[in-house]
C-alpha cells in the first residue's frame, strides 16, 4: 500500500477521531500537501490539507492571495444565506461585517461579562444534588456555560438552548469532509433551514442592549443586508459556543490527566498557562474552514494551483516538533507558546477573549470549590466526538470531592 493510501485510509477511522496526532505526524512528514477528496457542495472535488506550522502560519497571514468567499465555488442550487457571514467574505465586506460584531467581543466588553459567567457556573454547580460527587463534566458544565453566555449576549430564551445545541451538532458533522455523505448533507440542509427560520424569528423579539438589537439597527442604517443580518446572527450563535465547549472540556481533561489539580490550587497563575497549553495541545478547532487560493502558492518544492481549496490543520501545526519542544506533552512549564489555535491575520477568531475568559472562570471556580477532582475512568478511554473540525469530548465523567 502506498503512503498516500495508507494515510487516506487512516483519516476518518475510529482511531483517528480518538487520537489524530499520529496521522498528523505522517502528514507533516509527507512530501507535499495531502489531497483529500470530498463530497462538499462546492466546485472543488477535494482539498489540500496543510499540516506544518510554517505553512499553516503562512496561509493564515496571506490575506490577499487567499479567498474565503465560498459563494465563488458554490454550484447552482447550493447557495445559502448562511454563506454570507463574515467568515466567508473577503476584503471590505469582511471588515464591514466583522466591525459590527467586534465591540461585543472586545477585551473590555468580555471583562464586563465575567461576573455573569461566574453566576452561571455557580448556579450549575449548586444544582448538583448534595452528596453527588460523580458527574459528566461535559453535560453538566462544558456544554451549558458557553450556551448560557451567548444566549445572554443575544437575548435568547433558555428553553431554546437544547434545540440550538442539536442543530449545532448536525452542522459540525455535515461540514466535515471526512463525514459528509448524502444522508448527512440532507440532514444539514433540513437543520439549516430550521435554524435560519429560528434566527429570523429572533429578530422580531429582540430586546434592547443585546447584540441582536444592535445588528438590527445596523441593518436599518443600511450597513448590512437582511441576508447578511440573518447569516451573521446564525454564525455568531454557532461560533459563540461550539469551540468554547471544546476548550472547557479539554482543559479539564488535560489538567486531570497530568495530575495538575493540586498544583493549580497552590498557584492560580498556572490557570492561564493551562488554558494556553490546552489550546495548543488539544486545539478546539482542529482544522480551518474553507479557503481558496487566488494565485499559485509555492510551498518548499511543491506548488498549489490557483483556484484550489485548502484546509489548515491547526491541531497538527500546534504539535509541530520544529516549533514546540516536547510537542506531544501537556506541559505547565512551557514558557513560549506561539500556538495558532485562534488563527492569525484578518480572520483571527473574534471570540478568543470570550473563550479564554469562560474557560478561566470555570477552572478557577472549580479549583476554589473542590479540593480534589479526579477522572472516573482512565484518560485513555476519553470519549471524543467523531469530527475532524472540532476536538470535542462527548462526555467526561469526573468525581468532585
CSV table of C-alpha atoms in Angstrom, one decimal:
chain,number,residue,atom,x,y,z
A,1,UNK,CA,0.0,0.0,0.0
A,2,UNK,CA,1.3,3.4,-0.9
A,3,UNK,CA,2.0,6.1,1.7
A,4,UNK,CA,-0.9,8.2,0.3
A,5,UNK,CA,-3.4,5.4,0.5
A,6,UNK,CA,-2.2,4.4,4.0
A,7,UNK,CA,-2.8,8.0,5.3
A,8,UNK,CA,-6.2,8.3,3.4
A,9,UNK,CA,-7.4,5.0,5.0
A,10,UNK,CA,-6.5,6.3,8.4
A,11,UNK,CA,-8.2,9.6,8.0
A,12,UNK,CA,-11.8,9.2,9.2
A,13,UNK,CA,-11.1,5.9,11.1
A,14,UNK,CA,-12.3,5.5,14.6
A,15,UNK,CA,-8.7,5.5,15.8
A,16,UNK,CA,-8.1,8.8,14.0
A,17,UNK,CA,-11.1,10.5,15.8
A,18,UNK,CA,-9.9,9.2,19.1
A,19,UNK,CA,-6.2,10.3,18.6
A,20,UNK,CA,-5.5,12.2,15.3
A,21,UNK,CA,-1.9,13.1,16.3
A,22,UNK,CA,-0.1,10.1,14.9
A,23,UNK,CA,-1.7,10.7,11.5
A,24,UNK,CA,-0.9,14.4,11.7
A,25,UNK,CA,2.8,13.5,12.2
A,26,UNK,CA,2.6,11.4,9.0
A,27,UNK,CA,1.0,14.4,7.2
A,28,UNK,CA,3.8,16.7,8.3
A,29,UNK,CA,6.4,14.2,7.0
A,30,UNK,CA,4.5,13.7,3.7
A,31,UNK,CA,6.4,15.2,0.8
A,32,UNK,CA,3.6,17.5,-0.3
A,33,UNK,CA,0.3,18.9,0.8
A,34,UNK,CA,-2.1,16.0,1.2
A,35,UNK,CA,-5.0,15.8,-1.3
A,36,UNK,CA,-8.3,14.9,0.3
A,37,UNK,CA,-11.3,14.1,-2.0
A,38,UNK,CA,-14.6,15.3,-0.6
A,39,UNK,CA,-18.3,15.5,-1.3
A,40,UNK,CA,-18.9,19.0,0.0
A,41,UNK,CA,-21.3,21.1,-2.2
A,42,UNK,CA,-18.6,23.2,-4.0
A,43,UNK,CA,-16.9,23.1,-7.4
A,44,UNK,CA,-13.8,21.7,-5.8
A,45,UNK,CA,-13.6,17.9,-5.9
A,46,UNK,CA,-11.3,17.9,-2.9
A,47,UNK,CA,-9.0,20.0,-0.8
A,48,UNK,CA,-5.3,20.2,0.2
A,49,UNK,CA,-4.5,19.6,3.9
A,50,UNK,CA,-1.8,21.9,5.1
A,51,UNK,CA,-0.2,20.5,8.2
A,52,UNK,CA,3.2,22.0,9.0
A,53,UNK,CA,3.4,25.0,11.4
A,54,UNK,CA,5.3,27.3,9.0
A,55,UNK,CA,3.0,26.6,6.1
A,56,UNK,CA,-0.2,27.0,8.2
A,57,UNK,CA,1.1,30.3,9.6
A,58,UNK,CA,1.9,31.5,6.1
A,59,UNK,CA,-1.6,30.7,4.8
A,60,UNK,CA,-3.2,32.3,7.8
A,61,UNK,CA,-1.3,35.6,7.2
A,62,UNK,CA,-1.8,35.5,3.4
A,63,UNK,CA,-4.8,37.9,3.3
A,64,UNK,CA,-4.5,39.0,-0.3
A,65,UNK,CA,-3.7,35.7,-2.1
A,66,UNK,CA,-6.2,33.6,-0.2
A,67,UNK,CA,-10.0,33.9,-0.5
A,68,UNK,CA,-12.7,33.0,2.0
A,69,UNK,CA,-15.6,33.7,-0.4
A,70,UNK,CA,-17.3,30.3,-0.6
A,71,UNK,CA,-20.0,31.7,-2.9
A,72,UNK,CA,-17.4,31.8,-5.7
A,73,UNK,CA,-17.4,27.9,-5.8
A,74,UNK,CA,-20.9,27.1,-4.9
A,75,UNK,CA,-22.6,25.2,-7.8
A,76,UNK,CA,-26.1,26.3,-8.9
A,77,UNK,CA,-28.8,25.4,-6.3
A,78,UNK,CA,-26.4,25.1,-3.4
A,79,UNK,CA,-26.1,28.8,-2.5
A,80,UNK,CA,-27.2,29.5,1.1
A,81,UNK,CA,-27.9,32.6,3.2
A,82,UNK,CA,-25.5,31.2,5.7
A,83,UNK,CA,-22.6,31.7,3.3
A,84,UNK,CA,-23.0,35.5,3.7
A,85,UNK,CA,-21.5,35.8,7.2
A,86,UNK,CA,-18.1,37.4,7.9
A,87,UNK,CA,-16.1,34.1,7.9
A,88,UNK,CA,-16.9,33.5,4.3
A,89,UNK,CA,-16.2,37.0,3.0
A,90,UNK,CA,-13.2,38.9,1.8
A,91,UNK,CA,-11.8,42.4,1.9
A,92,UNK,CA,-14.2,45.3,2.6
A,93,UNK,CA,-17.2,43.0,3.1
A,94,UNK,CA,-15.4,41.0,5.7
A,95,UNK,CA,-14.1,44.2,7.5
A,96,UNK,CA,-17.6,45.7,7.4
A,97,UNK,CA,-19.3,42.7,9.0
A,98,UNK,CA,-16.6,42.0,11.5
A,99,UNK,CA,-16.6,45.6,12.7
A,100,UNK,CA,-20.3,45.4,13.5
A,101,UNK,CA,-19.8,42.4,15.9
A,102,UNK,CA,-16.3,43.3,17.2
A,103,UNK,CA,-17.4,45.5,20.1
A,104,UNK,CA,-19.2,42.6,21.7
A,105,UNK,CA,-16.1,40.5,21.7
A,106,UNK,CA,-13.5,43.1,22.8
A,107,UNK,CA,-11.4,42.7,26.0
A,108,UNK,CA,-13.3,45.4,27.7
A,109,UNK,CA,-16.8,44.0,26.9
A,110,UNK,CA,-15.7,40.5,27.7
A,111,UNK,CA,-14.3,41.6,31.1
A,112,UNK,CA,-17.8,43.0,31.8
A,113,UNK,CA,-19.3,39.6,31.2
A,114,UNK,CA,-17.1,37.8,33.7
A,115,UNK,CA,-19.5,38.1,36.7
A,116,UNK,CA,-22.3,36.7,34.5
A,117,UNK,CA,-20.1,33.7,33.8
A,118,UNK,CA,-19.3,33.3,37.5
A,119,UNK,CA,-23.0,33.3,38.3
A,120,UNK,CA,-23.8,30.8,35.6
A,121,UNK,CA,-21.0,28.4,36.7
A,122,UNK,CA,-22.0,28.8,40.4
A,123,UNK,CA,-25.7,28.1,39.6
A,124,UNK,CA,-24.8,25.0,37.6
A,125,UNK,CA,-22.7,23.6,40.4
A,126,UNK,CA,-25.3,24.5,43.0
A,127,UNK,CA,-27.8,22.4,41.0
A,128,UNK,CA,-25.7,19.2,41.6
A,129,UNK,CA,-27.6,17.2,44.3
A,130,UNK,CA,-25.8,17.3,47.6
A,131,UNK,CA,-23.6,14.3,48.1
A,132,UNK,CA,-23.5,13.5,44.4
A,133,UNK,CA,-19.8,13.7,43.6
A,134,UNK,CA,-19.9,11.9,40.2
A,135,UNK,CA,-20.9,14.0,37.2
A,136,UNK,CA,-20.5,14.2,33.4
A,137,UNK,CA,-18.5,17.4,33.2
A,138,UNK,CA,-19.3,17.9,29.6
A,139,UNK,CA,-23.1,17.7,30.0
A,140,UNK,CA,-23.2,19.5,33.4
A,141,UNK,CA,-20.7,22.3,32.8
A,142,UNK,CA,-18.8,22.4,29.5
A,143,UNK,CA,-21.9,22.5,27.2
A,144,UNK,CA,-24.1,24.7,29.4
A,145,UNK,CA,-21.8,27.6,30.2
A,146,UNK,CA,-21.0,28.8,26.7
A,147,UNK,CA,-24.6,28.3,25.6
A,148,UNK,CA,-25.9,30.3,28.5
A,149,UNK,CA,-23.4,33.1,27.9
A,150,UNK,CA,-24.0,33.5,24.2
A,151,UNK,CA,-27.8,33.3,24.9
A,152,UNK,CA,-27.4,36.2,27.3
A,153,UNK,CA,-25.5,38.2,24.8
A,154,UNK,CA,-28.0,37.7,22.0
A,155,UNK,CA,-31.1,37.7,24.2
A,156,UNK,CA,-32.2,34.1,23.6
A,157,UNK,CA,-34.7,32.2,25.9
A,158,UNK,CA,-33.0,29.5,28.0
A,159,UNK,CA,-35.6,27.0,26.8
A,160,UNK,CA,-34.3,27.3,23.2
A,161,UNK,CA,-30.8,26.1,24.0
A,162,UNK,CA,-31.4,22.4,23.7
A,163,UNK,CA,-32.5,22.6,20.1
A,164,UNK,CA,-29.7,25.2,19.3
A,165,UNK,CA,-27.2,22.6,20.5
A,166,UNK,CA,-28.9,19.9,18.5
A,167,UNK,CA,-28.6,22.0,15.3
A,168,UNK,CA,-25.0,22.8,16.1
A,169,UNK,CA,-24.1,19.1,16.3
A,170,UNK,CA,-25.7,18.5,12.9
A,171,UNK,CA,-23.8,21.4,11.3
A,172,UNK,CA,-20.4,20.4,12.7
A,173,UNK,CA,-20.8,16.9,11.4
A,174,UNK,CA,-22.0,17.9,7.9
A,175,UNK,CA,-19.2,20.5,7.5
A,176,UNK,CA,-16.7,17.7,8.0
A,177,UNK,CA,-15.2,16.4,4.7
A,178,UNK,CA,-14.4,13.1,6.4
A,179,UNK,CA,-18.0,12.5,7.4
A,180,UNK,CA,-20.2,14.2,4.8
A,181,UNK,CA,-22.3,11.7,3.0
A,182,UNK,CA,-25.6,12.2,1.1
A,183,UNK,CA,-27.7,11.5,4.2
A,184,UNK,CA,-25.6,13.8,6.4
A,185,UNK,CA,-25.8,16.6,3.9
A,186,UNK,CA,-29.5,16.2,3.6
A,187,UNK,CA,-29.8,16.4,7.4
A,188,UNK,CA,-27.7,19.5,7.3
A,189,UNK,CA,-29.9,21.1,4.7
A,190,UNK,CA,-33.0,20.5,6.8
A,191,UNK,CA,-31.4,21.6,10.0
A,192,UNK,CA,-30.0,24.7,8.4
A,193,UNK,CA,-33.4,25.7,7.1
A,194,UNK,CA,-35.0,25.2,10.6
A,195,UNK,CA,-32.1,27.1,12.2
A,196,UNK,CA,-32.2,30.1,9.8
A,197,UNK,CA,-36.0,30.3,10.3
A,198,UNK,CA,-35.4,30.3,14.0
A,199,UNK,CA,-32.9,33.1,13.7
A,200,UNK,CA,-35.3,35.2,11.6
A,201,UNK,CA,-37.9,34.7,14.4
A,202,UNK,CA,-35.4,36.1,17.0
A,203,UNK,CA,-35.2,39.3,15.0
A,204,UNK,CA,-38.9,40.0,15.9
A,205,UNK,CA,-38.4,39.6,19.6
A,206,UNK,CA,-35.0,41.2,20.2
A,207,UNK,CA,-34.8,43.4,23.3
A,208,UNK,CA,-32.6,46.5,23.8
A,209,UNK,CA,-28.9,46.2,24.8
A,210,UNK,CA,-28.4,42.9,23.0
A,211,UNK,CA,-26.2,42.0,20.0
A,212,UNK,CA,-29.3,41.2,18.0
A,213,UNK,CA,-30.8,44.6,18.7
A,214,UNK,CA,-27.6,46.4,17.7
A,215,UNK,CA,-27.3,44.3,14.5
A,216,UNK,CA,-31.0,45.1,13.6
A,217,UNK,CA,-30.2,48.8,14.0
A,218,UNK,CA,-27.2,48.4,11.7
A,219,UNK,CA,-29.5,46.8,9.1
A,220,UNK,CA,-31.9,49.7,9.4
A,221,UNK,CA,-29.0,52.1,8.8
A,222,UNK,CA,-28.1,50.2,5.6
A,223,UNK,CA,-24.8,48.8,7.0
A,224,UNK,CA,-25.7,45.2,6.1
A,225,UNK,CA,-28.4,43.4,4.1
A,226,UNK,CA,-31.2,41.3,5.7
A,227,UNK,CA,-29.5,38.1,4.4
A,228,UNK,CA,-26.2,39.2,6.0
A,229,UNK,CA,-28.0,40.0,9.2
A,230,UNK,CA,-29.5,36.5,9.4
A,231,UNK,CA,-26.2,34.9,8.4
A,232,UNK,CA,-24.2,36.9,11.0
A,233,UNK,CA,-26.5,36.1,13.9
A,234,UNK,CA,-26.6,32.5,12.9
A,235,UNK,CA,-22.9,32.3,12.7
A,236,UNK,CA,-22.3,34.1,16.0
A,237,UNK,CA,-24.7,31.9,17.8
A,238,UNK,CA,-23.0,28.8,16.5
A,239,UNK,CA,-19.4,30.0,16.8
A,240,UNK,CA,-20.1,31.6,20.2
A,241,UNK,CA,-20.4,28.3,21.9
A,242,UNK,CA,-19.1,25.4,19.8
A,243,UNK,CA,-15.3,25.8,20.2
A,244,UNK,CA,-15.6,27.1,23.8
A,245,UNK,CA,-17.4,23.8,24.7
A,246,UNK,CA,-14.4,22.0,23.2
A,247,UNK,CA,-11.9,24.2,25.1
A,248,UNK,CA,-13.6,23.8,28.5
A,249,UNK,CA,-13.9,20.1,28.3
A,250,UNK,CA,-10.3,19.6,27.0
A,251,UNK,CA,-8.7,21.8,29.6
A,252,UNK,CA,-10.4,19.8,32.4
A,253,UNK,CA,-9.2,16.5,30.8
A,254,UNK,CA,-5.7,17.8,30.3
A,255,UNK,CA,-5.3,19.1,33.8
A,256,UNK,CA,-6.7,15.9,35.4
A,257,UNK,CA,-4.7,13.7,33.1
A,258,UNK,CA,-1.5,15.4,34.0
A,259,UNK,CA,-2.4,15.3,37.7
A,260,UNK,CA,-2.0,19.1,38.0
A,261,UNK,CA,-5.1,19.9,40.1
A,262,UNK,CA,-3.3,20.5,43.4
A,263,UNK,CA,-0.6,22.4,41.6
A,264,UNK,CA,-3.2,24.8,40.2
A,265,UNK,CA,-4.8,25.2,43.6
A,266,UNK,CA,-1.5,26.3,45.0
A,267,UNK,CA,-0.6,28.6,42.1
A,268,UNK,CA,-3.6,30.3,40.5
A,269,UNK,CA,-1.3,31.9,37.9
A,270,UNK,CA,-1.0,28.5,36.3
A,271,UNK,CA,-4.7,28.6,35.2
A,272,UNK,CA,-3.9,30.8,32.3
A,273,UNK,CA,-0.9,28.7,31.4
A,274,UNK,CA,-3.1,25.6,31.5
A,275,UNK,CA,-5.6,27.2,29.1
A,276,UNK,CA,-3.0,28.3,26.6
A,277,UNK,CA,-1.3,24.9,26.7
A,278,UNK,CA,-4.7,23.2,26.1
A,279,UNK,CA,-5.3,25.5,23.1
A,280,UNK,CA,-2.0,24.2,21.7
A,281,UNK,CA,-2.2,20.6,22.9
A,282,UNK,CA,-5.9,19.9,22.1
A,283,UNK,CA,-6.8,22.7,19.7
A,284,UNK,CA,-10.6,23.2,19.9
A,285,UNK,CA,-10.7,23.9,16.2
A,286,UNK,CA,-8.6,21.2,14.7
A,287,UNK,CA,-8.7,22.5,11.1
A,288,UNK,CA,-9.9,25.6,9.5
A,289,UNK,CA,-12.9,26.3,7.3
A,290,UNK,CA,-12.9,27.0,3.6
A,291,UNK,CA,-10.0,28.8,1.9
A,292,UNK,CA,-9.4,29.2,-1.8
A,293,UNK,CA,-6.1,30.1,-3.5
A,294,UNK,CA,-6.3,33.3,-5.6
A,295,UNK,CA,-3.0,32.5,-7.3
A,296,UNK,CA,-0.4,29.7,-7.4
A,297,UNK,CA,1.2,29.1,-4.0
A,298,UNK,CA,4.7,27.7,-3.6
A,299,UNK,CA,5.4,25.5,-0.6
A,300,UNK,CA,9.0,24.3,-0.5
A,301,UNK,CA,9.3,22.3,-3.7
A,302,UNK,CA,5.6,21.9,-4.3
A,303,UNK,CA,3.1,24.4,-5.8
A,304,UNK,CA,-0.7,24.6,-5.2
A,305,UNK,CA,-2.6,25.7,-8.2
A,306,UNK,CA,-4.8,28.8,-8.4
A,307,UNK,CA,-8.4,28.1,-7.5
A,308,UNK,CA,-7.6,25.2,-5.2
A,309,UNK,CA,-9.4,24.7,-1.8
A,310,UNK,CA,-7.2,24.3,1.2
A,311,UNK,CA,-7.8,23.5,4.8
A,312,UNK,CA,-5.2,24.3,7.5
A,313,UNK,CA,-4.8,21.7,10.2
A,314,UNK,CA,-4.3,23.8,13.4
A,315,UNK,CA,-4.1,20.7,15.5
A,316,UNK,CA,-1.1,19.5,13.5
A,317,UNK,CA,0.7,22.8,13.4
A,318,UNK,CA,0.4,23.1,17.2
A,319,UNK,CA,2.1,19.8,17.6
A,320,UNK,CA,4.9,20.5,15.1
A,321,UNK,CA,8.2,19.4,16.8
A,322,UNK,CA,10.1,22.0,14.9
A,323,UNK,CA,8.3,24.8,16.8
A,324,UNK,CA,7.4,23.2,20.2
A,325,UNK,CA,9.8,21.2,22.3
A,326,UNK,CA,8.2,18.0,23.6
A,327,UNK,CA,5.2,18.9,21.4
A,328,UNK,CA,3.3,15.7,22.3
A,329,UNK,CA,3.3,16.5,26.0
A,330,UNK,CA,0.9,18.8,28.0
A,331,UNK,CA,3.4,21.0,30.0
A,332,UNK,CA,2.6,23.7,32.5
A,333,UNK,CA,6.2,24.7,32.4
A,334,UNK,CA,6.0,25.8,28.8
A,335,UNK,CA,7.1,29.4,28.7
A,336,UNK,CA,6.9,30.1,25.0
A,337,UNK,CA,3.7,29.1,23.4
A,338,UNK,CA,3.0,30.7,20.0
A,339,UNK,CA,0.1,28.4,19.1
A,340,UNK,CA,-2.2,29.0,16.2
A,341,UNK,CA,-5.4,27.8,17.9
A,342,UNK,CA,-7.2,31.1,17.2
A,343,UNK,CA,-5.6,31.7,13.8
A,344,UNK,CA,-3.7,34.8,12.6
A,345,UNK,CA,-4.3,37.7,10.3
A,346,UNK,CA,-7.6,39.3,9.4
A,347,UNK,CA,-9.6,36.2,10.3
A,348,UNK,CA,-8.2,35.8,13.8
A,349,UNK,CA,-11.0,34.3,15.9
A,350,UNK,CA,-13.2,37.2,17.1
A,351,UNK,CA,-14.3,35.3,20.2
A,352,UNK,CA,-10.8,34.4,21.5
A,353,UNK,CA,-11.1,36.7,24.6
A,354,UNK,CA,-14.5,35.3,25.4
A,355,UNK,CA,-13.5,31.7,25.1
A,356,UNK,CA,-10.4,32.2,27.3
A,357,UNK,CA,-12.4,34.1,29.9
A,358,UNK,CA,-15.1,31.4,30.1
A,359,UNK,CA,-12.5,28.6,30.5
A,360,UNK,CA,-10.7,30.6,33.2
A,361,UNK,CA,-13.8,31.2,35.2
A,362,UNK,CA,-14.9,27.6,35.0
A,363,UNK,CA,-11.5,26.3,36.1
A,364,UNK,CA,-10.9,28.8,38.9
A,365,UNK,CA,-14.4,28.3,40.3
A,366,UNK,CA,-13.9,24.6,40.4
A,367,UNK,CA,-10.5,25.0,42.0
A,368,UNK,CA,-11.9,27.2,44.7
A,369,UNK,CA,-14.8,24.9,45.4
A,370,UNK,CA,-13.3,21.4,45.3
A,371,UNK,CA,-10.1,20.4,47.0
A,372,UNK,CA,-9.9,17.3,44.7
A,373,UNK,CA,-11.3,16.4,41.3
A,374,UNK,CA,-10.4,13.2,39.5
A,375,UNK,CA,-11.3,11.2,36.4
A,376,UNK,CA,-13.8,8.4,36.9
A,377,UNK,CA,-12.2,6.4,34.1
A,378,UNK,CA,-8.7,6.3,32.6
A,379,UNK,CA,-7.8,9.2,30.4
A,380,UNK,CA,-7.0,6.7,27.6
A,381,UNK,CA,-10.8,5.9,27.3
A,382,UNK,CA,-11.8,9.6,26.7
A,383,UNK,CA,-14.9,9.8,24.7
A,384,UNK,CA,-14.3,12.1,21.7
A,385,UNK,CA,-16.8,13.1,19.1
A,386,UNK,CA,-16.3,11.9,15.5
A,387,UNK,CA,-15.3,15.1,14.0
A,388,UNK,CA,-12.1,16.4,12.3
A,389,UNK,CA,-13.0,20.1,12.6
A,390,UNK,CA,-13.6,20.2,16.3
A,391,UNK,CA,-11.7,18.3,19.0
A,392,UNK,CA,-14.6,17.9,21.4
A,393,UNK,CA,-15.4,15.4,24.2
A,394,UNK,CA,-18.7,13.7,24.0
A,395,UNK,CA,-18.6,13.0,27.8
A,396,UNK,CA,-16.1,13.4,30.7
A,397,UNK,CA,-17.1,11.5,33.9
A,398,UNK,CA,-15.4,13.0,36.9
A,399,UNK,CA,-15.6,12.9,40.7
A,400,UNK,CA,-15.9,16.1,42.7
A,401,UNK,CA,-14.6,15.9,46.2
